[in-house]
PDB file of C-alpha atoms in Angstrom:
ATOM      1  CA  MET A   1      60.685 -54.158  38.172  1.00 88.00           C
ATOM      2  CA  ILE A   2      59.766 -51.254  40.254  1.00 90.00           C
ATOM      3  CA  THR A   3      61.536 -49.115  41.086  1.00 93.00           C
ATOM      4  CA  PRO A   4      61.573 -46.593  44.429  1.00 91.00           C
ATOM      5  CA  ALA A   5      60.097 -43.692  42.480  1.00 94.00           C
ATOM      6  CA  GLU A   6      57.571 -45.840  41.175  1.00 95.00           C
ATOM      7  CA  LEU A   7      56.388 -47.246  44.508  1.00 92.00           C
ATOM      8  CA  ALA A   8      56.652 -43.724  45.917  1.00 94.00           C
ATOM      9  CA  GLY A   9      53.846 -42.559  42.867  1.00 96.00           C
ATOM     10  CA  TRP A  10      51.670 -45.634  43.999  1.00 97.00           C
ATOM     11  CA  THR A  11      52.023 -44.594  47.850  1.00 96.00           C
ATOM     12  CA  LEU A  12      48.832 -43.201  49.054  1.00 95.00           C
ATOM     13  CA  HIS A  13      49.254 -43.011  52.870  1.00 94.00           C
ATOM     14  CA  ASN A  14      52.298 -44.139  54.860  1.00 93.00           C
ATOM     15  CA  ASP A  15      52.165 -43.138  58.976  1.00 91.00           C
ATOM     16  CA  GLU A  16      53.678 -45.716  60.935  1.00 89.00           C
ATOM     17  CA  ASN A  17      51.180 -48.336  61.382  1.00 89.00           C
ATOM     18  CA  VAL A  18      49.776 -48.559  57.782  1.00 92.00           C
ATOM     19  CA  LEU A  19      50.911 -48.068  54.171  1.00 93.00           C
ATOM     20  CA  ILE A  20      48.432 -47.887  51.467  1.00 95.00           C
ATOM     21  CA  VAL A  21      49.496 -48.225  47.946  1.00 96.00           C
ATOM     22  CA  ASP A  22      47.620 -48.196  44.591  1.00 97.00           C
ATOM     23  CA  LYS A  23      48.714 -51.217  42.923  1.00 97.00           C
ATOM     24  CA  PRO A  24      49.048 -51.065  39.207  1.00 96.00           C
ATOM     25  CA  GLY A  25      47.666 -54.020  36.656  1.00 96.00           C
ATOM     26  CA  GLY A  26      50.304 -56.132  36.324  1.00 93.00           C
ATOM     27  CA  VAL A  27      52.474 -55.647  39.633  1.00 92.00           C
ATOM     28  CA  VAL A  28      52.881 -58.852  41.956  1.00 90.00           C
ATOM     29  CA  CYS A  29      51.773 -59.001  45.381  1.00 87.00           C
ATOM     30  CA  HIS A  30      53.776 -62.056  47.199  1.00 77.00           C
ATOM     31  CA  PRO A  31      57.428 -61.559  46.694  1.00 69.00           C
ATOM     32  CA  SER A  32      58.808 -63.647  43.359  1.00 69.00           C
ATOM     33  CA  LYS A  33      62.420 -65.641  43.277  1.00 68.00           C
ATOM     34  CA  ALA A  34      63.244 -62.477  41.325  1.00 66.00           C
ATOM     35  CA  GLY A  35      64.485 -60.497  43.758  1.00 74.00           C
ATOM     36  CA  PRO A  36      62.589 -57.832  46.046  1.00 77.00           C
ATOM     37  CA  TRP A  37      62.134 -54.913  43.779  1.00 86.00           C
ATOM     38  CA  SER A  38      60.310 -58.064  41.740  1.00 80.00           C
ATOM     39  CA  SER A  39      56.900 -57.393  43.581  1.00 87.00           C
ATOM     40  CA  LEU A  40      55.343 -54.825  45.713  1.00 90.00           C
ATOM     41  CA  ALA A  41      55.413 -56.978  49.343  1.00 86.00           C
ATOM     42  CA  GLY A  42      59.413 -56.781  49.003  1.00 85.00           C
ATOM     43  CA  ALA A  43      59.383 -53.495  47.483  1.00 88.00           C
ATOM     44  CA  VAL A  44      57.955 -52.300  50.372  1.00 90.00           C
ATOM     45  CA  ARG A  45      60.139 -54.365  52.747  1.00 87.00           C
ATOM     46  CA  GLU A  46      63.452 -52.879  51.090  1.00 86.00           C
ATOM     47  CA  GLN A  47      61.592 -48.798  50.684  1.00 84.00           C
ATOM     48  CA  LEU A  48      60.980 -48.613  54.287  1.00 82.00           C
ATOM     49  CA  GLY A  49      63.898 -50.757  55.464  1.00 82.00           C
ATOM     50  CA  LEU A  50      61.903 -53.191  57.308  1.00 77.00           C
ATOM     51  CA  GLY A  51      62.143 -56.550  58.452  1.00 72.00           C
ATOM     52  CA  ALA A  52      59.157 -57.368  57.087  1.00 70.00           C
ATOM     53  CA  SER A  53      56.093 -56.166  55.168  1.00 74.00           C
ATOM     54  CA  HIS A  54      53.209 -57.456  56.028  1.00 87.00           C
ATOM     55  CA  LEU A  55      50.674 -57.587  53.268  1.00 89.00           C
ATOM     56  CA  VAL A  56      46.895 -57.613  55.142  1.00 88.00           C
ATOM     57  CA  PHE A  57      45.399 -59.220  52.341  1.00 82.00           C
ATOM     58  CA  ARG A  58      46.845 -59.116  48.196  1.00 84.00           C
ATOM     59  CA  LEU A  59      45.583 -58.517  45.000  1.00 93.00           C
ATOM     60  CA  ASP A  60      46.082 -60.663  41.906  1.00 92.00           C
ATOM     61  CA  ARG A  61      47.974 -59.519  39.411  1.00 93.00           C
ATOM     62  CA  GLU A  62      46.176 -58.103  36.836  1.00 96.00           C
ATOM     63  CA  THR A  63      43.964 -56.463  39.340  1.00 98.00           C
ATOM     64  CA  SER A  64      44.442 -52.998  40.013  1.00 98.00           C
ATOM     65  CA  GLY A  65      44.074 -50.858  42.961  1.00 98.00           C
ATOM     66  CA  LEU A  66      44.496 -50.410  46.872  1.00 97.00           C
ATOM     67  CA  THR A  67      46.424 -52.573  48.465  1.00 96.00           C
ATOM     68  CA  VAL A  68      47.380 -52.856  52.496  1.00 94.00           C
ATOM     69  CA  PHE A  69      50.270 -53.318  54.544  1.00 93.00           C
ATOM     70  CA  ALA A  70      50.860 -53.994  57.977  1.00 91.00           C
ATOM     71  CA  LYS A  71      53.972 -51.626  59.364  1.00 89.00           C
ATOM     72  CA  THR A  72      54.420 -53.280  62.814  1.00 89.00           C
ATOM     73  CA  PRO A  73      52.870 -57.375  63.510  1.00 90.00           C
ATOM     74  CA  ALA A  74      50.811 -55.952  66.409  1.00 91.00           C
ATOM     75  CA  MET A  75      49.156 -53.829  63.701  1.00 91.00           C
ATOM     76  CA  ALA A  76      48.724 -57.097  61.470  1.00 91.00           C
ATOM     77  CA  ARG A  77      47.223 -59.250  63.623  1.00 93.00           C
ATOM     78  CA  LYS A  78      44.646 -56.176  64.273  1.00 92.00           C
ATOM     79  CA  LEU A  79      43.832 -55.673  60.979  1.00 92.00           C
ATOM     80  CA  GLN A  80      44.078 -59.965  60.090  1.00 91.00           C
ATOM     81  CA  ALA A  81      41.853 -59.861  62.906  1.00 92.00           C
ATOM     82  CA  ALA A  82      39.626 -57.052  61.743  1.00 91.00           C
ATOM     83  CA  ALA A  83      39.358 -58.601  58.223  1.00 88.00           C
ATOM     84  CA  ALA A  84      38.370 -61.827  59.188  1.00 86.00           C
ATOM     85  CA  ALA A  85      35.551 -60.296  61.320  1.00 88.00           C
ATOM     86  CA  ARG A  86      34.433 -58.222  57.742  1.00 88.00           C
ATOM     87  CA  GLN A  87      35.265 -55.199  59.400  1.00 91.00           C
ATOM     88  CA  ILE A  88      37.738 -53.952  56.123  1.00 92.00           C
ATOM     89  CA  ALA A  89      35.044 -53.187  53.368  1.00 92.00           C
ATOM     90  CA  LYS A  90      36.058 -53.099  49.542  1.00 94.00           C
ATOM     91  CA  ASN A  91      34.586 -51.737  47.502  1.00 96.00           C
ATOM     92  CA  TYR A  92      35.332 -52.941  43.521  1.00 98.00           C
ATOM     93  CA  ILE A  93      35.197 -51.571  40.158  1.00 99.00           C
ATOM     94  CA  ALA A  94      34.653 -54.436  37.000  1.00 99.00           C
ATOM     95  CA  VAL A  95      33.983 -54.371  33.645  1.00 99.00           C
ATOM     96  CA  MET A  96      31.537 -57.562  32.678  1.00 99.00           C
ATOM     97  CA  THR A  97      30.838 -58.606  29.464  1.00 98.00           C
ATOM     98  CA  GLY A  98      26.945 -58.942  28.768  1.00 97.00           C
ATOM     99  CA  GLU A  99      24.445 -56.666  29.805  1.00 97.00           C
ATOM    100  CA  LEU A 100      23.338 -56.255  33.425  1.00 97.00           C
ATOM    101  CA  PRO A 101      20.126 -55.090  33.990  1.00 95.00           C
ATOM    102  CA  GLU A 102      20.173 -54.939  37.603  1.00 97.00           C
ATOM    103  CA  PRO A 103      21.672 -55.475  40.728  1.00 98.00           C
ATOM    104  CA  VAL A 104      22.000 -59.508  41.812  1.00 98.00           C
ATOM    105  CA  THR A 105      24.122 -60.782  44.700  1.00 99.00           C
ATOM    106  CA  VAL A 106      25.252 -64.425  43.892  1.00 99.00           C
ATOM    107  CA  ASN A 107      25.666 -66.811  46.949  1.00 98.00           C
ATOM    108  CA  GLN A 108      27.776 -69.984  45.598  1.00 98.00           C
ATOM    109  CA  PRO A 109      30.012 -72.104  47.353  1.00 98.00           C
ATOM    110  CA  LEU A 110      33.988 -72.103  45.626  1.00 98.00           C
ATOM    111  CA  GLY A 111      36.365 -74.535  45.184  1.00 96.00           C
ATOM    112  CA  PRO A 112      38.709 -75.493  42.687  1.00 95.00           C
ATOM    113  CA  ASP A 113      38.403 -76.326  38.753  1.00 94.00           C
ATOM    114  CA  GLU A 114      39.185 -79.932  38.866  1.00 88.00           C
ATOM    115  CA  SER A 115      37.920 -80.527  35.178  1.00 87.00           C
ATOM    116  CA  GLY A 116      39.639 -77.221  33.338  1.00 87.00           C
ATOM    117  CA  PRO A 117      43.093 -76.669  32.216  1.00 94.00           C
ATOM    118  CA  VAL A 118      44.715 -74.249  34.726  1.00 94.00           C
ATOM    119  CA  ALA A 119      45.444 -75.595  38.125  1.00 91.00           C
ATOM    120  CA  ALA A 120      44.707 -72.024  40.529  1.00 92.00           C
ATOM    121  CA  LYS A 121      41.194 -72.277  38.267  1.00 96.00           C
ATOM    122  CA  SER A 122      38.368 -71.837  41.119  1.00 96.00           C
ATOM    123  CA  ALA A 123      34.906 -73.257  40.065  1.00 96.00           C
ATOM    124  CA  VAL A 124      31.110 -72.739  42.148  1.00 96.00           C
ATOM    125  CA  ARG A 125      31.309 -76.136  43.659  1.00 94.00           C
ATOM    126  CA  PRO A 126      28.704 -77.863  45.900  1.00 92.00           C
ATOM    127  CA  LYS A 127      31.181 -78.431  48.138  1.00 92.00           C
ATOM    128  CA  GLY A 128      32.962 -75.679  47.820  1.00 95.00           C
ATOM    129  CA  GLN A 129      33.306 -73.087  50.304  1.00 97.00           C
ATOM    130  CA  ALA A 130      30.839 -70.162  51.425  1.00 97.00           C
ATOM    131  CA  ALA A 131      31.046 -67.436  49.400  1.00 97.00           C
ATOM    132  CA  VAL A 132      28.737 -64.125  48.393  1.00 98.00           C
ATOM    133  CA  THR A 133      29.159 -61.107  45.557  1.00 98.00           C
ATOM    134  CA  HIS A 134      26.787 -58.469  44.963  1.00 99.00           C
ATOM    135  CA  PHE A 135      26.671 -56.805  41.640  1.00 99.00           C
ATOM    136  CA  VAL A 136      25.645 -53.802  40.907  1.00 99.00           C
ATOM    137  CA  PRO A 137      25.813 -52.283  37.743  1.00 98.00           C
ATOM    138  CA  LEU A 138      26.350 -48.751  36.844  1.00 98.00           C
ATOM    139  CA  ALA A 139      25.996 -48.451  33.609  1.00 97.00           C
ATOM    140  CA  SER A 140      25.383 -50.650  30.819  1.00 95.00           C
ATOM    141  CA  GLY A 141      25.244 -50.863  26.978  1.00 93.00           C
ATOM    142  CA  GLY A 142      26.905 -52.152  24.349  1.00 93.00           C
ATOM    143  CA  GLY A 143      27.470 -55.519  25.613  1.00 96.00           C
ATOM    144  CA  PHE A 144      28.819 -54.468  28.646  1.00 98.00           C
ATOM    145  CA  THR A 145      28.324 -53.365  32.251  1.00 98.00           C
ATOM    146  CA  LEU A 146      30.381 -51.346  34.031  1.00 98.00           C
ATOM    147  CA  ALA A 147      29.793 -52.868  38.037  1.00 98.00           C
ATOM    148  CA  ARG A 148      30.343 -51.889  41.432  1.00 98.00           C
ATOM    149  CA  VAL A 149      30.965 -54.616  43.133  1.00 99.00           C
ATOM    150  CA  PHE A 150      31.234 -56.015  46.934  1.00 96.00           C
ATOM    151  CA  THR A 151      32.421 -58.982  48.734  1.00 95.00           C
ATOM    152  CA  GLU A 152      31.417 -60.546  51.712  1.00 93.00           C
ATOM    153  CA  THR A 153      33.600 -63.480  51.656  1.00 92.00           C
ATOM    154  CA  GLY A 154      37.098 -63.695  50.748  1.00 90.00           C
ATOM    155  CA  ARG A 155      37.498 -67.032  48.331  1.00 93.00           C
ATOM    156  CA  LYS A 156      40.237 -67.086  45.622  1.00 93.00           C
ATOM    157  CA  HIS A 157      39.596 -65.336  42.848  1.00 96.00           C
ATOM    158  CA  GLN A 158      35.864 -65.043  43.969  1.00 98.00           C
ATOM    159  CA  ILE A 159      34.721 -61.728  42.026  1.00 98.00           C
ATOM    160  CA  ARG A 160      35.995 -63.085  38.543  1.00 98.00           C
ATOM    161  CA  ALA A 161      34.555 -66.562  39.029  1.00 98.00           C
ATOM    162  CA  HIS A 162      31.351 -65.359  40.353  1.00 99.00           C
ATOM    163  CA  ALA A 163      31.264 -63.181  37.094  1.00 99.00           C
ATOM    164  CA  GLN A 164      31.956 -65.653  35.079  1.00 98.00           C
ATOM    165  CA  TRP A 165      29.019 -68.085  36.974  1.00 98.00           C
ATOM    166  CA  LEU A 166      26.242 -65.433  35.653  1.00 97.00           C
ATOM    167  CA  GLY A 167      27.837 -65.979  32.672  1.00 97.00           C
ATOM    168  CA  LYS A 168      29.029 -62.109  32.328  1.00 98.00           C
ATOM    169  CA  PRO A 169      32.423 -62.284  32.928  1.00 98.00           C
ATOM    170  CA  LEU A 170      34.967 -59.867  33.258  1.00 99.00           C
ATOM    171  CA  VAL A 171      36.849 -57.745  30.082  1.00 99.00           C
ATOM    172  CA  GLY A 172      40.089 -59.106  29.313  1.00 98.00           C
ATOM    173  CA  ASP A 173      39.997 -62.308  32.168  1.00 98.00           C
ATOM    174  CA  LYS A 174      42.836 -64.994  30.786  1.00 98.00           C
ATOM    175  CA  ILE A 175      40.972 -67.796  33.313  1.00 97.00           C
ATOM    176  CA  TYR A 176      37.822 -67.291  33.358  1.00 98.00           C
ATOM    177  CA  GLY A 177      36.509 -65.229  30.019  1.00 97.00           C
ATOM    178  CA  PRO A 178      35.687 -66.717  26.598  1.00 94.00           C
ATOM    179  CA  ASP A 179      38.148 -70.105  27.385  1.00 95.00           C
ATOM    180  CA  PRO A 180      40.753 -70.476  30.007  1.00 95.00           C
ATOM    181  CA  ARG A 181      43.343 -72.109  27.631  1.00 96.00           C
ATOM    182  CA  LEU A 182      43.473 -68.013  26.732  1.00 96.00           C
ATOM    183  CA  PHE A 183      45.609 -68.455  29.698  1.00 96.00           C
ATOM    184  CA  LEU A 184      48.368 -71.227  28.514  1.00 96.00           C
ATOM    185  CA  GLU A 185      48.335 -69.775  25.274  1.00 96.00           C
ATOM    186  CA  PHE A 186      49.156 -66.269  27.007  1.00 96.00           C
ATOM    187  CA  LEU A 187      52.157 -67.648  29.092  1.00 95.00           C
ATOM    188  CA  ASP A 188      53.453 -69.161  25.912  1.00 96.00           C
ATOM    189  CA  THR A 189      53.658 -66.136  23.611  1.00 97.00           C
ATOM    190  CA  GLY A 190      52.569 -63.685  25.430  1.00 96.00           C
ATOM    191  CA  TRP A 191      50.231 -60.262  24.919  1.00 96.00           C
ATOM    192  CA  THR A 192      49.099 -60.655  21.157  1.00 97.00           C
ATOM    193  CA  PRO A 193      46.786 -59.653  18.511  1.00 97.00           C
ATOM    194  CA  GLY A 194      44.992 -62.298  18.312  1.00 97.00           C
ATOM    195  CA  LEU A 195      44.675 -62.402  22.529  1.00 97.00           C
ATOM    196  CA  GLU A 196      43.700 -58.967  21.890  1.00 96.00           C
ATOM    197  CA  GLU A 197      40.710 -59.810  19.454  1.00 97.00           C
ATOM    198  CA  LYS A 198      38.992 -62.386  21.909  1.00 97.00           C
ATOM    199  CA  LEU A 199      40.126 -61.001  25.642  1.00 98.00           C
ATOM    200  CA  LEU A 200      39.623 -56.895  24.778  1.00 98.00           C
ATOM    201  CA  LEU A 201      41.319 -55.691  27.073  1.00 98.00           C
ATOM    202  CA  PRO A 202      45.374 -57.225  28.035  1.00 97.00           C
ATOM    203  CA  ARG A 203      44.368 -57.802  31.959  1.00 98.00           C
ATOM    204  CA  GLN A 204      40.995 -58.815  33.569  1.00 98.00           C
ATOM    205  CA  ALA A 205      38.993 -55.034  34.349  1.00 99.00           C
ATOM    206  CA  LEU A 206      38.708 -55.255  37.929  1.00 99.00           C
ATOM    207  CA  HIS A 207      40.099 -52.582  40.345  1.00 99.00           C
ATOM    208  CA  CYS A 208      39.771 -52.513  43.679  1.00 98.00           C
ATOM    209  CA  SER A 209      38.674 -48.718  44.289  1.00 98.00           C
ATOM    210  CA  GLU A 210      37.896 -48.283  47.859  1.00 97.00           C
ATOM    211  CA  VAL A 211      38.702 -50.148  51.768  1.00 96.00           C
ATOM    212  CA  ASP A 212      36.950 -48.484  54.316  1.00 95.00           C
ATOM    213  CA  MET A 213      38.867 -49.024  57.805  1.00 91.00           C
ATOM    214  CA  ARG A 214      37.154 -47.549  59.499  1.00 92.00           C
ATOM    215  CA  ALA A 215      35.376 -50.191  61.850  1.00 87.00           C
ATOM    216  CA  ALA A 216      38.591 -51.623  61.665  1.00 85.00           C
ATOM    217  CA  GLY A 217      39.933 -48.298  64.653  1.00 84.00           C
ATOM    218  CA  LEU A 218      41.918 -46.248  61.825  1.00 84.00           C
ATOM    219  CA  GLY A 219      38.792 -44.315  61.498  1.00 85.00           C
ATOM    220  CA  ARG A 220      39.794 -43.780  57.541  1.00 90.00           C
ATOM    221  CA  VAL A 221      38.265 -44.381  53.977  1.00 95.00           C
ATOM    222  CA  PHE A 222      40.919 -44.594  51.338  1.00 96.00           C
ATOM    223  CA  SER A 223      39.753 -44.799  47.858  1.00 96.00           C
ATOM    224  CA  SER A 224      41.365 -44.915  44.130  1.00 97.00           C
ATOM    225  CA  PRO A 225      40.170 -43.598  41.057  1.00 97.00           C
ATOM    226  CA  LEU A 226      39.498 -45.614  38.102  1.00 98.00           C
ATOM    227  CA  PRO A 227      42.802 -46.649  36.108  1.00 98.00           C
ATOM    228  CA  ALA A 228      42.903 -44.867  32.771  1.00 97.00           C
ATOM    229  CA  ASP A 229      43.368 -48.363  31.074  1.00 98.00           C
ATOM    230  CA  MET A 230      39.681 -49.321  32.088  1.00 98.00           C
ATOM    231  CA  ARG A 231      38.272 -45.690  31.725  1.00 98.00           C
ATOM    232  CA  ALA A 232      39.159 -45.479  27.541  1.00 97.00           C
ATOM    233  CA  PHE A 233      37.676 -48.664  27.352  1.00 98.00           C
ATOM    234  CA  CYS A 234      34.547 -47.643  28.951  1.00 97.00           C
ATOM    235  CA  ALA A 235      34.701 -44.520  26.969  1.00 96.00           C
ATOM    236  CA  GLY A 236      35.098 -46.720  23.739  1.00 95.00           C
ATOM    237  CA  ARG A 237      32.258 -48.724  24.386  1.00 94.00           C
ATOM    238  CA  GLY A 238      30.250 -45.548  25.200  1.00 92.00           C
ATOM    239  CA  LEU A 239      29.659 -47.254  28.923  1.00 94.00           C
ATOM    240  CA  PRO A 240      29.116 -43.800  31.249  1.00 94.00           C
ATOM    241  CA  VAL A 241      31.788 -43.146  34.242  1.00 95.00           C
ATOM    242  CA  PRO A 242      30.162 -41.885  37.046  1.00 92.00           C
ATOM    243  CA  ASP A 243      31.358 -38.679  38.769  1.00 90.00           C
ATOM    244  CA  GLY A 244      33.318 -40.135  41.569  1.00 87.00           C
ATOM    245  CA  LEU A 245      35.213 -42.500  40.523  1.00 90.00           C
TER     246      LEU A 245
END
């Protein structure tokens, strides 16, 4: 469960229209059946005394970083329209398995992976929805790459699915990593030494590090530093983290 003190500590910005929260990995965004304080959306609603919390865009449970809430229906409509018009730019940092020697753009459509063991999994499909992801290496070595990632579209699991398609899945990704059956094993057993040996990190190494809302009329760029678990992984593999991350 999320505590009021934790939510206050994660809050980067709070005004009459918008709340920006730096979500840790492992925290669910959308409301769950376990009560309001079991999800970020529910905790925000309770903490602020709102009738509803308007999550402008979500992050996967294991992805860390910036999440944006509109505090009024009018602001929610404005930001959702801005997101649809690509006026809100998001910047991610990822640790990828394999060394990426130069920037690469993946322009491959995504849809449900109907042949895999995990129903929630996306995959590159000829008749899928258009999806474009840009991967820019910041440091490579020892079989890994620290990369900055930009998306032009917002498809389900887009970065993770495109990284897998490249043959460079994100470190720690239970669904798009070495074997999607590891996700099913995790659901049965929880995190084990055997899973750690195969996945290296207990969550996918993906962090939403920047949200630029200037084109949406809010006049701000919000940023979040690389979290400790990803920073420690890079240090242990000799991957230098650039200043400012």
